[in-house]
XYZ file of C-alpha atoms in Angstrom:
738
model
C 71.922 19.208 23.816
C 71.418 18.738 27.581
C 67.868 20.022 27.102
C 67.171 16.958 24.998
C 67.701 14.717 28.029
C 65.434 16.922 30.122
C 62.490 16.276 27.752
C 59.735 14.287 29.434
C 57.806 13.050 26.378
C 57.992 12.596 22.596
C 56.616 16.061 21.836
C 59.271 17.666 24.047
C 62.018 15.702 22.254
C 60.656 16.838 18.864
C 60.553 20.529 19.896
C 64.109 20.373 21.262
C 65.380 18.856 17.972
C 63.689 21.603 15.965
C 65.409 24.253 18.126
C 68.775 22.558 17.491
C 68.212 22.632 13.711
C 67.350 26.309 13.819
C 70.587 26.918 15.779
C 72.545 25.112 13.014
C 70.771 27.165 10.319
C 69.097 24.150 8.786
C 65.580 24.726 7.565
C 63.023 21.967 6.984
C 60.167 19.893 8.514
C 60.876 17.413 11.333
C 58.375 14.727 12.511
C 57.998 11.213 13.953
C 56.765 8.149 12.102
C 55.909 4.724 13.553
C 58.470 1.929 13.135
C 56.142 -0.172 10.949
C 55.823 2.653 8.401
C 58.079 2.254 5.366
C 61.152 4.553 5.515
C 61.103 7.418 2.955
C 63.387 6.823 -0.040
C 62.621 9.905 -2.047
C 64.680 13.054 -2.568
C 64.080 15.758 -0.022
C 63.480 13.385 2.917
C 66.034 11.943 5.316
C 65.631 9.429 8.156
C 67.689 10.706 11.070
C 67.333 7.653 13.357
C 68.458 4.218 12.212
C 68.457 2.545 15.579
C 66.325 -0.603 15.283
C 65.435 -0.339 18.992
C 63.875 3.056 18.470
C 60.161 3.142 19.082
C 59.743 5.739 16.328
C 61.780 7.103 13.419
C 62.693 10.798 13.185
C 62.271 12.108 9.615
C 63.636 15.383 8.181
C 62.021 16.917 5.087
C 63.862 19.851 3.449
C 66.485 21.018 0.872
C 69.188 18.375 1.352
C 71.422 19.973 -1.280
C 72.141 22.857 1.106
C 73.474 20.487 3.761
C 77.179 19.940 3.970
C 78.889 16.958 5.530
C 79.214 18.622 8.890
C 75.529 19.493 8.969
C 74.583 15.973 7.864
C 76.705 14.454 10.564
C 75.185 16.836 13.059
C 71.718 15.836 11.958
C 72.501 12.116 12.212
C 73.882 12.581 15.721
C 70.846 14.601 16.643
C 68.532 11.890 15.294
C 70.325 9.137 17.219
C 70.253 11.176 20.383
C 66.510 11.889 19.942
C 65.762 8.189 19.362
C 67.742 7.177 22.478
C 65.943 9.737 24.621
C 62.570 8.667 23.282
C 63.326 5.025 24.105
C 64.337 5.981 27.638
C 61.092 7.912 28.021
C 59.098 4.951 26.690
C 60.692 2.569 29.169
C 59.953 5.013 31.987
C 56.279 5.217 30.815
C 55.933 1.455 30.819
C 57.249 1.386 34.351
C 54.708 3.981 35.431
C 51.954 2.006 33.658
C 52.981 -1.227 35.406
C 52.945 0.514 38.769
C 49.481 1.947 38.014
C 48.160 -1.488 37.035
C 49.477 -3.007 40.249
C 47.768 -0.289 42.254
C 44.497 -0.794 40.371
C 44.683 -4.568 40.898
C 45.226 -4.027 44.602
C 42.215 -1.683 44.770
C 40.137 -4.164 42.782
C 41.097 -7.018 45.110
C 40.157 -4.957 48.159
C 36.856 -4.052 46.478
C 36.008 -7.688 45.783
C 36.718 -8.632 49.397
C 34.475 -5.794 50.544
C 31.707 -6.888 48.182
C 31.931 -10.465 49.453
C 31.667 -9.309 53.070
C 28.659 -7.066 52.419
C 26.264 -10.012 52.056
C 26.868 -10.918 55.678
C 27.559 -7.555 57.302
C 24.970 -5.236 55.735
C 21.864 -4.884 57.887
C 19.518 -4.555 54.930
C 19.455 -4.379 51.160
C 19.507 -0.570 50.991
C 22.614 -0.367 53.182
C 24.276 -3.033 51.078
C 23.570 -1.188 47.832
C 24.843 2.075 49.313
C 28.107 0.296 50.182
C 28.308 -1.214 46.691
C 27.989 2.281 45.257
C 30.911 3.465 47.361
C 33.046 0.504 46.259
C 32.339 1.112 42.553
C 33.131 4.812 43.125
C 36.650 3.839 44.241
C 37.233 2.099 40.894
C 35.745 4.626 38.457
C 33.609 7.719 38.196
C 30.255 6.768 39.733
C 28.530 9.963 40.836
C 25.488 8.827 38.848
C 24.798 5.212 39.791
C 21.789 2.937 39.970
C 20.818 -0.718 40.292
C 17.748 -1.983 38.397
C 16.103 -5.357 39.150
C 13.249 -7.326 37.532
C 10.218 -7.983 39.733
C 8.767 -11.484 40.300
C 6.591 -11.276 37.194
C 9.577 -10.287 35.021
C 7.335 -7.643 33.430
C 8.396 -4.606 35.479
C 11.693 -2.953 36.390
C 12.293 -1.700 39.938
C 15.064 0.623 41.101
C 15.947 -0.343 44.685
C 18.939 2.010 44.652
C 19.559 5.143 42.563
C 21.858 8.183 42.999
C 21.769 10.768 40.227
C 22.585 14.436 39.792
C 19.461 15.093 37.707
C 17.006 12.219 38.245
C 16.595 12.316 42.006
C 14.085 9.446 41.969
C 13.457 6.541 39.638
C 10.019 4.954 39.898
C 9.288 1.354 38.870
C 8.083 0.940 35.292
C 6.989 -1.710 32.851
C 9.652 -3.101 30.566
C 10.032 -0.732 27.646
C 12.756 0.129 25.154
C 15.317 2.009 27.259
C 19.010 1.402 27.750
C 18.352 -0.661 30.883
C 15.916 -2.867 28.944
C 18.479 -3.187 26.135
C 21.013 -4.716 28.552
C 18.312 -6.953 30.090
C 17.200 -8.152 26.684
C 20.641 -8.828 25.180
C 22.358 -9.968 28.405
C 25.571 -8.099 27.594
C 27.153 -4.740 28.575
C 26.321 -1.506 26.764
C 28.803 1.388 26.526
C 27.072 4.272 24.791
C 27.885 7.893 24.054
C 25.630 10.389 22.292
C 26.500 8.977 18.858
C 25.742 5.405 19.998
C 22.381 6.429 21.472
C 21.433 8.231 18.253
C 22.343 5.157 16.211
C 20.334 2.840 18.493
C 17.371 5.208 18.363
C 17.531 5.256 14.553
C 17.448 1.438 14.386
C 14.698 1.303 16.997
C 16.755 -0.905 19.334
C 16.899 1.574 22.194
C 15.273 4.852 23.221
C 16.642 6.969 26.058
C 14.452 7.236 29.133
C 14.867 10.193 31.482
C 17.759 12.663 31.462
C 20.174 12.377 28.552
C 23.712 11.460 29.559
C 26.976 12.172 27.738
C 28.216 8.659 28.386
C 26.351 5.659 29.784
C 27.710 2.283 30.877
C 25.508 -0.600 31.990
C 26.296 -4.241 32.667
C 23.909 -7.160 33.382
C 23.500 -8.722 36.823
C 23.244 -12.463 36.338
C 22.384 -15.202 38.795
C 21.022 -18.695 38.246
C 21.970 -18.241 34.561
C 19.332 -15.528 34.190
C 19.679 -11.790 33.726
C 17.962 -10.444 36.844
C 19.031 -6.801 36.744
C 21.382 -4.063 35.515
C 24.220 -2.125 37.193
C 24.671 1.268 35.485
C 26.846 4.367 35.788
C 26.560 7.475 33.651
C 28.140 10.870 33.147
C 26.518 14.169 32.222
C 29.902 15.878 31.516
C 32.455 15.285 28.771
C 35.150 15.379 31.460
C 34.134 11.877 32.503
C 34.010 9.453 29.592
C 33.944 5.689 30.058
C 36.014 3.418 27.836
C 36.253 -0.297 27.175
C 38.607 -0.705 30.132
C 35.902 0.677 32.405
C 33.407 -1.637 30.759
C 35.593 -4.693 31.385
C 36.218 -3.605 34.966
C 32.539 -2.980 35.725
C 31.563 -6.263 34.059
C 34.059 -8.152 36.198
C 32.866 -6.425 39.346
C 29.213 -7.037 38.396
C 29.672 -10.819 38.710
C 30.633 -10.423 42.333
C 27.951 -7.795 42.964
C 25.276 -10.093 41.487
C 26.519 -12.928 43.675
C 26.411 -10.699 46.750
C 22.931 -9.406 45.870
C 21.668 -12.948 45.387
C 23.068 -14.079 48.721
C 21.652 -11.033 50.474
C 18.284 -11.464 48.787
C 18.224 -15.141 49.759
C 19.217 -14.264 53.308
C 16.485 -11.650 53.630
C 13.923 -14.022 52.074
C 14.937 -16.672 54.581
C 14.634 -14.211 57.459
C 11.214 -13.130 56.198
C 10.196 -16.774 55.888
C 11.238 -17.349 59.502
C 9.221 -14.329 60.588
C 6.198 -15.500 58.590
C 6.584 -19.002 59.989
C 6.650 -17.737 63.553
C 3.625 -15.563 62.879
C 1.747 -18.446 61.285
C 2.663 -20.781 64.153
C 1.327 -18.220 66.603
C -1.845 -17.723 64.621
C -2.289 -21.468 64.154
C -1.816 -22.103 67.844
C -4.461 -19.520 68.627
C -6.783 -21.006 65.987
C -6.280 -24.510 67.362
C -7.118 -23.282 70.820
C -10.368 -21.812 69.499
C -11.061 -24.934 67.429
C -10.594 -27.202 70.436
C -13.158 -25.183 72.307
C -15.762 -25.685 69.582
C -14.744 -29.183 68.546
C -17.321 -31.089 70.580
C -20.127 -28.845 69.391
C -19.022 -29.311 65.796
C -18.846 -33.095 66.190
C -22.319 -33.168 67.642
C -23.663 -30.948 64.862
C -21.945 -33.077 62.231
C -23.549 -36.211 63.611
C -26.953 -34.537 63.432
C -26.291 -33.438 59.850
C -25.100 -36.900 58.876
C -28.272 -38.428 60.249
C -30.359 -35.936 58.289
C -28.329 -36.547 55.135
C -28.613 -40.297 55.534
C -32.345 -39.992 55.899
C -32.538 -37.662 52.870
C -30.388 -40.071 50.846
C -32.707 -42.991 51.537
C -36.100 -41.233 51.531
C -38.246 -39.280 49.105
C -38.410 -35.563 49.922
C -42.073 -35.178 48.868
C -43.785 -38.137 50.505
C -41.248 -39.074 53.186
C -41.362 -42.671 51.910
C -38.218 -44.748 51.250
C -36.722 -44.136 47.810
C -35.269 -46.457 45.163
C -31.907 -46.755 46.955
C -33.414 -48.014 50.223
C -35.829 -50.278 48.321
C -32.968 -51.930 46.411
C -31.046 -52.431 49.664
C -34.009 -54.176 51.319
C -34.796 -56.067 48.108
C -31.195 -57.296 47.919
C -31.378 -58.556 51.499
C -34.668 -60.351 50.793
C -33.209 -61.942 47.645
C -30.169 -63.146 49.563
C -32.407 -64.686 52.219
C -34.498 -66.388 49.504
C -31.395 -67.916 47.879
C -30.408 -69.272 51.290
C -33.923 -70.540 52.038
C -36.515 -70.813 49.256
C -39.351 -70.845 51.825
C -38.691 -67.156 52.560
C -40.919 -66.021 49.733
C -41.537 -62.342 48.945
C -43.107 -60.288 46.177
C -42.394 -56.972 44.435
C -45.303 -54.751 43.390
C -44.689 -51.996 40.834
C -47.501 -49.393 41.043
C -48.246 -46.668 38.505
C -51.070 -44.126 38.883
C -53.226 -44.052 35.763
C -53.726 -40.676 34.030
C -51.601 -38.869 36.592
C -49.979 -36.695 33.911
C -53.395 -35.484 32.788
C -54.285 -34.630 36.392
C -50.967 -32.887 36.987
C -51.249 -30.797 33.822
C -54.882 -29.848 34.381
C -55.021 -28.940 38.093
C -51.381 -27.994 38.663
C -48.268 -29.441 40.247
C -49.153 -28.438 43.811
C -52.344 -30.494 43.768
C -50.463 -33.238 41.923
C -47.859 -33.336 44.707
C -50.633 -33.509 47.313
C -52.183 -36.408 45.390
C -48.855 -38.300 45.431
C -48.510 -37.707 49.172
C -52.005 -39.050 49.890
C -51.521 -41.970 47.482
C -48.361 -42.993 49.349
C -50.243 -42.860 52.655
C -53.066 -45.028 51.291
C -50.630 -47.641 49.962
C -48.834 -47.681 53.315
C -52.161 -48.270 55.081
C -52.716 -51.452 53.022
C -49.478 -53.097 54.232
C -48.071 -54.706 57.331
C -45.408 -52.978 59.411
C -42.616 -55.194 58.051
C -43.551 -54.432 54.434
C -41.934 -51.516 52.642
C -43.438 -48.999 50.237
C -41.129 -46.714 48.244
C -41.633 -43.892 45.781
C -39.476 -44.457 42.711
C -40.165 -41.100 41.076
C -43.012 -39.336 39.316
C -46.198 -41.322 39.857
C -44.430 -44.676 40.347
C -44.354 -46.576 43.652
C -42.989 -49.987 44.607
C -43.882 -52.344 47.438
C -41.796 -55.123 48.982
C -44.047 -57.783 50.553
C -42.125 -60.118 52.856
C -43.342 -63.266 54.604
C -46.008 -64.210 52.046
C -46.917 -67.859 51.490
C -48.051 -67.903 47.858
C -48.834 -65.835 44.787
C -52.490 -65.444 45.790
C -51.473 -63.353 48.815
C -49.614 -60.903 46.560
C -52.635 -60.627 44.270
C -54.958 -59.984 47.250
C -52.775 -57.109 48.510
C -52.500 -55.682 44.974
C -56.298 -55.688 44.594
C -56.610 -54.036 48.022
C -54.261 -51.243 46.923
C -56.163 -50.778 43.630
C -59.453 -50.492 45.495
C -57.991 -48.031 48.001
C -56.597 -45.782 45.265
C -59.873 -45.893 43.348
C -61.622 -43.975 46.152
C -61.785 -40.246 45.186
C -59.105 -37.949 46.618
C -60.285 -34.775 48.360
C -57.634 -32.141 47.476
C -58.704 -28.724 48.712
C -62.040 -27.973 47.134
C -61.469 -30.502 44.347
C -62.342 -34.173 44.190
C -59.855 -36.103 42.046
C -60.342 -39.612 40.702
C -57.487 -41.889 39.701
C -56.712 -45.588 39.494
C -53.609 -47.766 39.535
C -51.982 -50.420 37.367
C -49.787 -52.887 39.274
C -47.156 -55.350 38.105
C -46.161 -58.257 40.362
C -42.857 -60.141 40.291
C -41.899 -63.143 42.462
C -38.340 -64.331 43.187
C -36.741 -67.220 41.356
C -33.388 -68.957 41.154
C -32.450 -67.045 37.992
C -32.613 -63.644 39.725
C -29.178 -62.459 40.866
C -29.662 -58.712 41.278
C -32.553 -56.795 42.902
C -32.774 -54.540 39.844
C -33.827 -57.565 37.781
C -36.889 -58.150 39.962
C -37.849 -54.476 39.797
C -37.427 -54.507 36.010
C -39.740 -57.507 35.592
C -42.359 -55.996 37.912
C -42.231 -52.875 35.730
C -42.776 -55.008 32.609
C -45.783 -56.680 34.261
C -47.203 -53.239 35.123
C -47.081 -52.252 31.433
C -48.965 -55.435 30.585
C -51.657 -54.372 33.089
C -51.892 -51.004 31.331
C -52.135 -52.690 27.926
C -54.968 -54.878 29.206
C -57.078 -51.888 30.223
C -55.509 -50.385 33.387
C -57.022 -50.478 36.886
C -55.777 -54.020 37.328
C -52.784 -56.152 38.389
C -50.670 -58.462 36.204
C -48.175 -61.147 37.211
C -44.835 -61.475 35.483
C -44.731 -65.034 34.103
C -42.770 -67.106 31.603
C -44.742 -65.818 28.626
C -44.075 -62.224 29.564
C -40.425 -63.108 30.230
C -40.139 -64.515 26.731
C -41.694 -61.359 25.320
C -39.246 -59.198 27.256
C -36.293 -61.303 26.157
C -37.522 -61.162 22.590
C -37.845 -57.396 22.866
C -34.317 -57.081 24.247
C -33.007 -59.334 21.495
C -34.851 -57.290 18.877
C -33.349 -54.049 20.212
C -29.851 -55.527 20.006
C -30.486 -56.852 16.498
C -31.736 -53.411 15.376
C -28.567 -51.666 16.525
C -26.368 -54.271 14.882
C -28.451 -54.085 11.699
C -27.827 -50.343 11.481
C -24.076 -50.911 11.639
C -24.288 -53.713 9.074
C -26.657 -51.812 6.738
C -29.167 -54.670 6.721
C -32.119 -52.341 5.962
C -32.936 -52.092 2.257
C -35.681 -50.484 0.164
C -38.082 -52.674 -1.815
C -40.052 -51.011 -4.596
C -43.687 -51.685 -5.534
C -44.731 -50.428 -8.961
C -47.480 -47.834 -9.300
C -49.309 -48.566 -12.563
C -51.760 -46.982 -14.909
C -54.941 -49.051 -14.486
C -55.862 -48.780 -18.157
C -52.789 -50.509 -19.586
C -50.888 -51.531 -16.431
C -47.954 -49.435 -17.533
C -45.557 -48.625 -14.648
C -45.510 -44.879 -13.931
C -43.563 -44.924 -10.678
C -42.501 -46.855 -7.618
C -43.189 -46.650 -3.906
C -40.114 -47.363 -1.738
C -40.962 -49.729 1.140
C -38.758 -50.612 4.118
C -37.492 -54.175 4.534
C -34.972 -55.772 6.924
C -32.727 -58.590 5.733
C -32.417 -60.290 9.131
C -29.517 -62.779 9.140
C -31.561 -65.375 11.067
C -35.243 -64.536 10.531
C -35.043 -63.674 6.855
C -36.843 -60.749 5.226
C -38.903 -58.737 7.751
C -41.612 -56.156 7.059
C -41.907 -52.923 9.117
C -44.741 -54.389 11.216
C -42.301 -56.917 12.666
C -39.849 -54.391 14.098
C -40.830 -50.754 13.508
C -42.647 -50.317 16.856
C -39.533 -51.460 18.732
C -37.341 -49.199 16.596
C -39.553 -46.209 17.380
C -39.435 -46.988 21.092
C -35.641 -47.305 21.335
C -34.960 -44.291 19.090
C -33.381 -46.072 16.111
C -36.260 -45.527 13.676
C -34.954 -42.215 12.344
C -31.483 -43.640 11.650
C -33.110 -46.546 9.799
C -35.162 -44.112 7.708
C -32.100 -42.074 6.706
C -30.304 -45.227 5.579
C -33.318 -45.976 3.380
C -33.503 -42.360 2.150
C -29.885 -42.479 1.018
C -30.296 -45.801 -0.786
C -33.457 -44.551 -2.526
C -31.628 -41.375 -3.611
C -28.817 -43.454 -5.097
C -31.309 -45.572 -7.114
C -34.050 -43.048 -7.902
C -32.622 -41.708 -11.154
C -32.336 -45.185 -12.677
C -35.792 -46.285 -11.521
C -37.666 -43.103 -12.407
C -36.203 -42.639 -15.850
C -37.188 -39.451 -17.649
C -40.909 -39.176 -16.690
C -41.426 -41.519 -13.715
C -41.084 -40.969 -9.988
C -40.123 -42.751 -6.785
C -42.395 -42.276 -3.777
C -40.808 -42.033 -0.316
C -42.688 -42.348 3.006
C -41.594 -39.700 5.557
C -43.008 -40.151 9.070
C -44.068 -37.328 11.352
C -41.048 -37.636 13.643
C -38.793 -36.359 10.843
C -40.735 -33.108 10.618
C -39.463 -32.160 14.080
C -36.193 -31.286 12.321
C -36.165 -27.646 11.325
C -33.936 -28.381 8.327
C -35.610 -31.561 7.055
C -36.292 -29.962 3.677
C -32.694 -28.824 3.252
C -31.337 -32.236 4.246
C -33.550 -33.977 1.688
C -32.636 -31.492 -1.049
C -28.940 -31.880 -0.206
C -29.344 -35.647 -0.507
C -30.886 -35.227 -3.971
C -28.050 -32.939 -5.054
C -25.450 -35.387 -3.738
C -26.824 -38.181 -5.957
C -27.753 -35.871 -8.855
C -31.471 -36.707 -8.622
C -33.994 -34.470 -10.363
C -36.397 -33.263 -7.595
C -39.328 -33.947 -9.969
C -38.422 -37.641 -9.763
C -39.156 -37.737 -6.020
C -42.577 -37.841 -4.333
C -42.919 -37.422 -0.542
C -45.788 -39.305 1.156
C -47.130 -37.991 4.496
C -50.080 -39.047 6.656
C -52.846 -36.893 8.125
C -51.389 -37.404 11.621
C -48.131 -35.789 10.430
C -50.020 -32.673 9.352
C -51.576 -32.367 12.820
C -48.427 -32.531 14.943
C -46.783 -29.212 13.993
C -48.872 -27.620 11.238
C -46.843 -24.423 10.744
C -43.470 -26.177 10.506
C -44.812 -29.028 8.346
C -46.388 -26.530 5.964
C -43.146 -24.557 5.643
C -41.104 -27.696 4.914
C -43.591 -29.068 2.363
C -43.913 -25.711 0.589
C -40.133 -25.460 0.246
C -39.898 -28.993 -1.139
C -42.721 -28.269 -3.568
C -41.002 -25.065 -4.781
C -37.957 -27.161 -5.656
C -40.060 -29.612 -7.702
C -40.686 -32.399 -5.178
C -44.260 -33.787 -5.316
C -46.371 -34.229 -2.158
C -48.855 -37.093 -1.633
C -51.315 -37.584 1.251
C -51.079 -41.239 2.255
C -53.887 -43.383 3.777
C -56.500 -40.753 2.912
C -59.878 -41.527 4.453
C -58.580 -43.323 7.563
C -57.880 -40.193 9.608
C -59.716 -36.914 10.022
C -60.061 -36.506 6.240
C -60.293 -32.769 6.732
C -60.807 -30.848 3.514
C -58.760 -27.993 4.998
C -55.603 -30.111 4.535
C -56.143 -30.160 0.798
C -56.476 -26.387 0.788
C -53.640 -25.458 3.176
C -50.895 -27.848 2.075
C -49.287 -28.283 -1.385
C -50.766 -31.762 -1.881
C -50.958 -33.084 -5.446
C -51.860 -36.733 -4.919
C -54.343 -38.622 -2.710
C -53.665 -42.278 -1.892
C -56.775 -44.273 -0.939
C -56.103 -46.683 1.916
C -56.355 -50.438 1.256
C -59.242 -50.888 3.774
C -61.561 -49.204 1.254
C -60.175 -51.163 -1.694
C -60.517 -54.579 0.014
C -64.326 -54.235 0.335
C -64.770 -52.425 -2.955
C -65.928 -55.374 -5.102
C -68.230 -56.901 -2.492
C -71.975 -56.532 -2.824
C -73.495 -53.964 -0.501
C -70.112 -52.526 0.367
C -70.071 -49.008 1.786
C -66.567 -48.488 0.391
C -67.771 -47.761 -3.134
C -69.489 -44.436 -2.383
C -66.560 -43.357 -0.203
C -64.025 -44.062 -2.960
C -66.306 -42.407 -5.547
C -66.530 -39.286 -3.314
C -62.766 -39.165 -2.925
C -62.323 -39.437 -6.708
C -64.835 -36.661 -7.369
C -63.144 -34.453 -4.774
C -59.715 -35.090 -6.285
C -60.964 -34.400 -9.822
C -62.464 -31.092 -8.724
C -59.143 -30.111 -7.132
C -57.181 -31.456 -10.120
C -55.390 -33.975 -7.920
C -54.155 -37.412 -8.835
C -55.643 -40.460 -7.038
C -53.757 -43.711 -6.408
C -55.555 -46.731 -4.987
C -53.500 -48.979 -2.671
C -53.817 -52.717 -2.020
C -55.400 -53.839 -5.305
C -55.343 -57.633 -5.287
C -58.293 -58.674 -7.518
C -59.386 -57.976 -11.066
C -62.832 -56.946 -9.782
C -61.254 -54.263 -7.613
C -59.357 -52.893 -10.601
C -62.515 -52.889 -12.716
C -64.528 -51.088 -10.008
C -61.847 -48.414 -9.678
C -61.798 -47.889 -13.448
C -65.554 -47.482 -13.417
C -65.232 -44.784 -10.753
C -62.570 -42.993 -12.815
C -59.473 -43.828 -10.801
C -56.505 -44.001 -13.176
C -53.643 -45.254 -10.991
C -53.147 -48.016 -8.459
C -50.742 -50.453 -6.849
C -51.034 -53.872 -5.243
C -50.198 -57.557 -5.453
C -52.448 -57.877 -8.523
C -49.764 -56.042 -10.494
C -46.537 -56.825 -8.632
C -45.113 -57.545 -5.249
C -42.384 -55.268 -3.847
C -38.913 -56.173 -5.115
C -35.412 -54.737 -4.918
C -34.216 -52.142 -7.405
C -32.069 -54.744 -9.160
C -35.182 -56.737 -10.067
C -36.975 -53.724 -11.595
C -34.045 -52.155 -13.415
C -34.606 -54.502 -16.335
C -38.071 -52.937 -16.827
C -37.153 -49.292 -16.262
C -37.790 -48.517 -19.882
C -41.497 -49.067 -19.275
C -41.685 -46.312 -16.629
C -43.535 -43.265 -17.906
């Protein structure tokens, strides 16, 4: 049995025991089982080792009945001897393993020291990575080794170092779905053999890029808590297979490699920054030297440019005269001097060339510009040197007269300017005539800003235009009150819109035979909180000027739509006045129809009234809108017929069903020798021939009604029948409509 103690492993012990059994003539099967496996307790099997310290149990399987006591004893001794030898071998193996681990730890420690030193000793990044490759090669099989890093955009992978038996070069690529990207994405190591790669490919998590390896191991390189790259080794031969121990080792080493790479990268970035800084300092020094040489020339040029810009800022580019900015500066100085000493009187003249737009549009802008230039020169010639003339824009000029003694002096200069501008202008081969309207404003204690004086002079100029042009007007207390009233009215209009103070009043339209109400005309009224109920004549002109008229109309339109169904009943109608400014909207018809649908109003219950002026402004668009409304059932009436062009072509071109005779014809109708009667009779005959309805407006006397009935007019409205009232007043009589 000495051979048993010469066995070097468990298999050798087992073979030696089998030889011993054959020598004893005992036939059967002999094998090892682990100590945690339950001992056999069935016939035909015998445990030969009962030593609890045995690493394994030796089991004999055979015909136990053939064994005698001597053979059994021999077998038991053989089993104990085999177990003892196996234990001795196991202890020897553990010793060898401990020695190997100590050697590996020593190599690992040396490798980590070398990695730490590389950041300071390597001349460049390539040399450092080559040294890292050599260090990893001392710890495991690393014939195929590469380092992959993300670029600054984190969208591409670069390979600053790569050694491979098959792939001699790895080019940068966009992030895809390879093994390297898998490690980057998940931030954890990947140990993959062919089976693992096939599984990952099936799930779509990873697709191999490049040559296919037998075994691949990659670990992430992490710094600043971010995965910045991958350290990978791979094998193309089954002789070199990586296991989890290699994975743990490479992962541990990768922490130190990432730290070294980061330090080296930072060091190289710092060196490059120093180089760039030195280069930039050199370039900047050279640039400063060149700049110093040209500095005085640049300063001189800048001063010249500033003077030109200052002049351009304060003067008009066309005429060369001072502009509004310079005028307000001088006007502010004059106003300050006046407040300090009221004897330092001055005047502001606001000049506007009459009909300049007509001239500009007819002869062209070039001649118009020449006219403005010559007009500025003529105004300048009428003034003293200390006075200032400025062009405000367009055809508007302003004059500051200083050192005057009284208002008469300002009027004299204004008349001189008007006379000078009235002389024909010779522009090329053309002779152009124009005139001027001038507004005059004088300082007072209530003026605090120069803009206020210019504003009042402008208001006085508009008064001169209203009085016939080619004249001057002085801004006085009456005009100031008018301006203040206008400003107050504009403010009240805007507040009234927000408060919904505009309401429709309805005047009945009656059948003249029996005075039965057949419809209503909606009329605009304003419930002013202080001035009471106002008619359109009191405020509509101001509303049109400040742009609030359309918003007022739409408030009325909506209220009429909400009340129309109740007022019109089954056969009546409500008439709505729509001014020409609304027909500038391309979708006016659709907006009105949408309003009717919103309030469930039958379109046949609505009648739209337009004037002849509306038809003239944009005939094609107006015709399209009216035709569309008529197709949907809305009636069209021509209001104030006879006061405009009274062109018969309107009645032919547009879908007009009703003519409304203006009140100026009705007022004179019953008077002896009136010329209104034949006019009204002609309108009625024309309407009858075209099968149109006629409504007479402004009927206030029984004689007027009787005259209209004699002519054949069937319908009318006026104070004789009823004054306009709110819808609430008429709703009690709705049953009479129709």
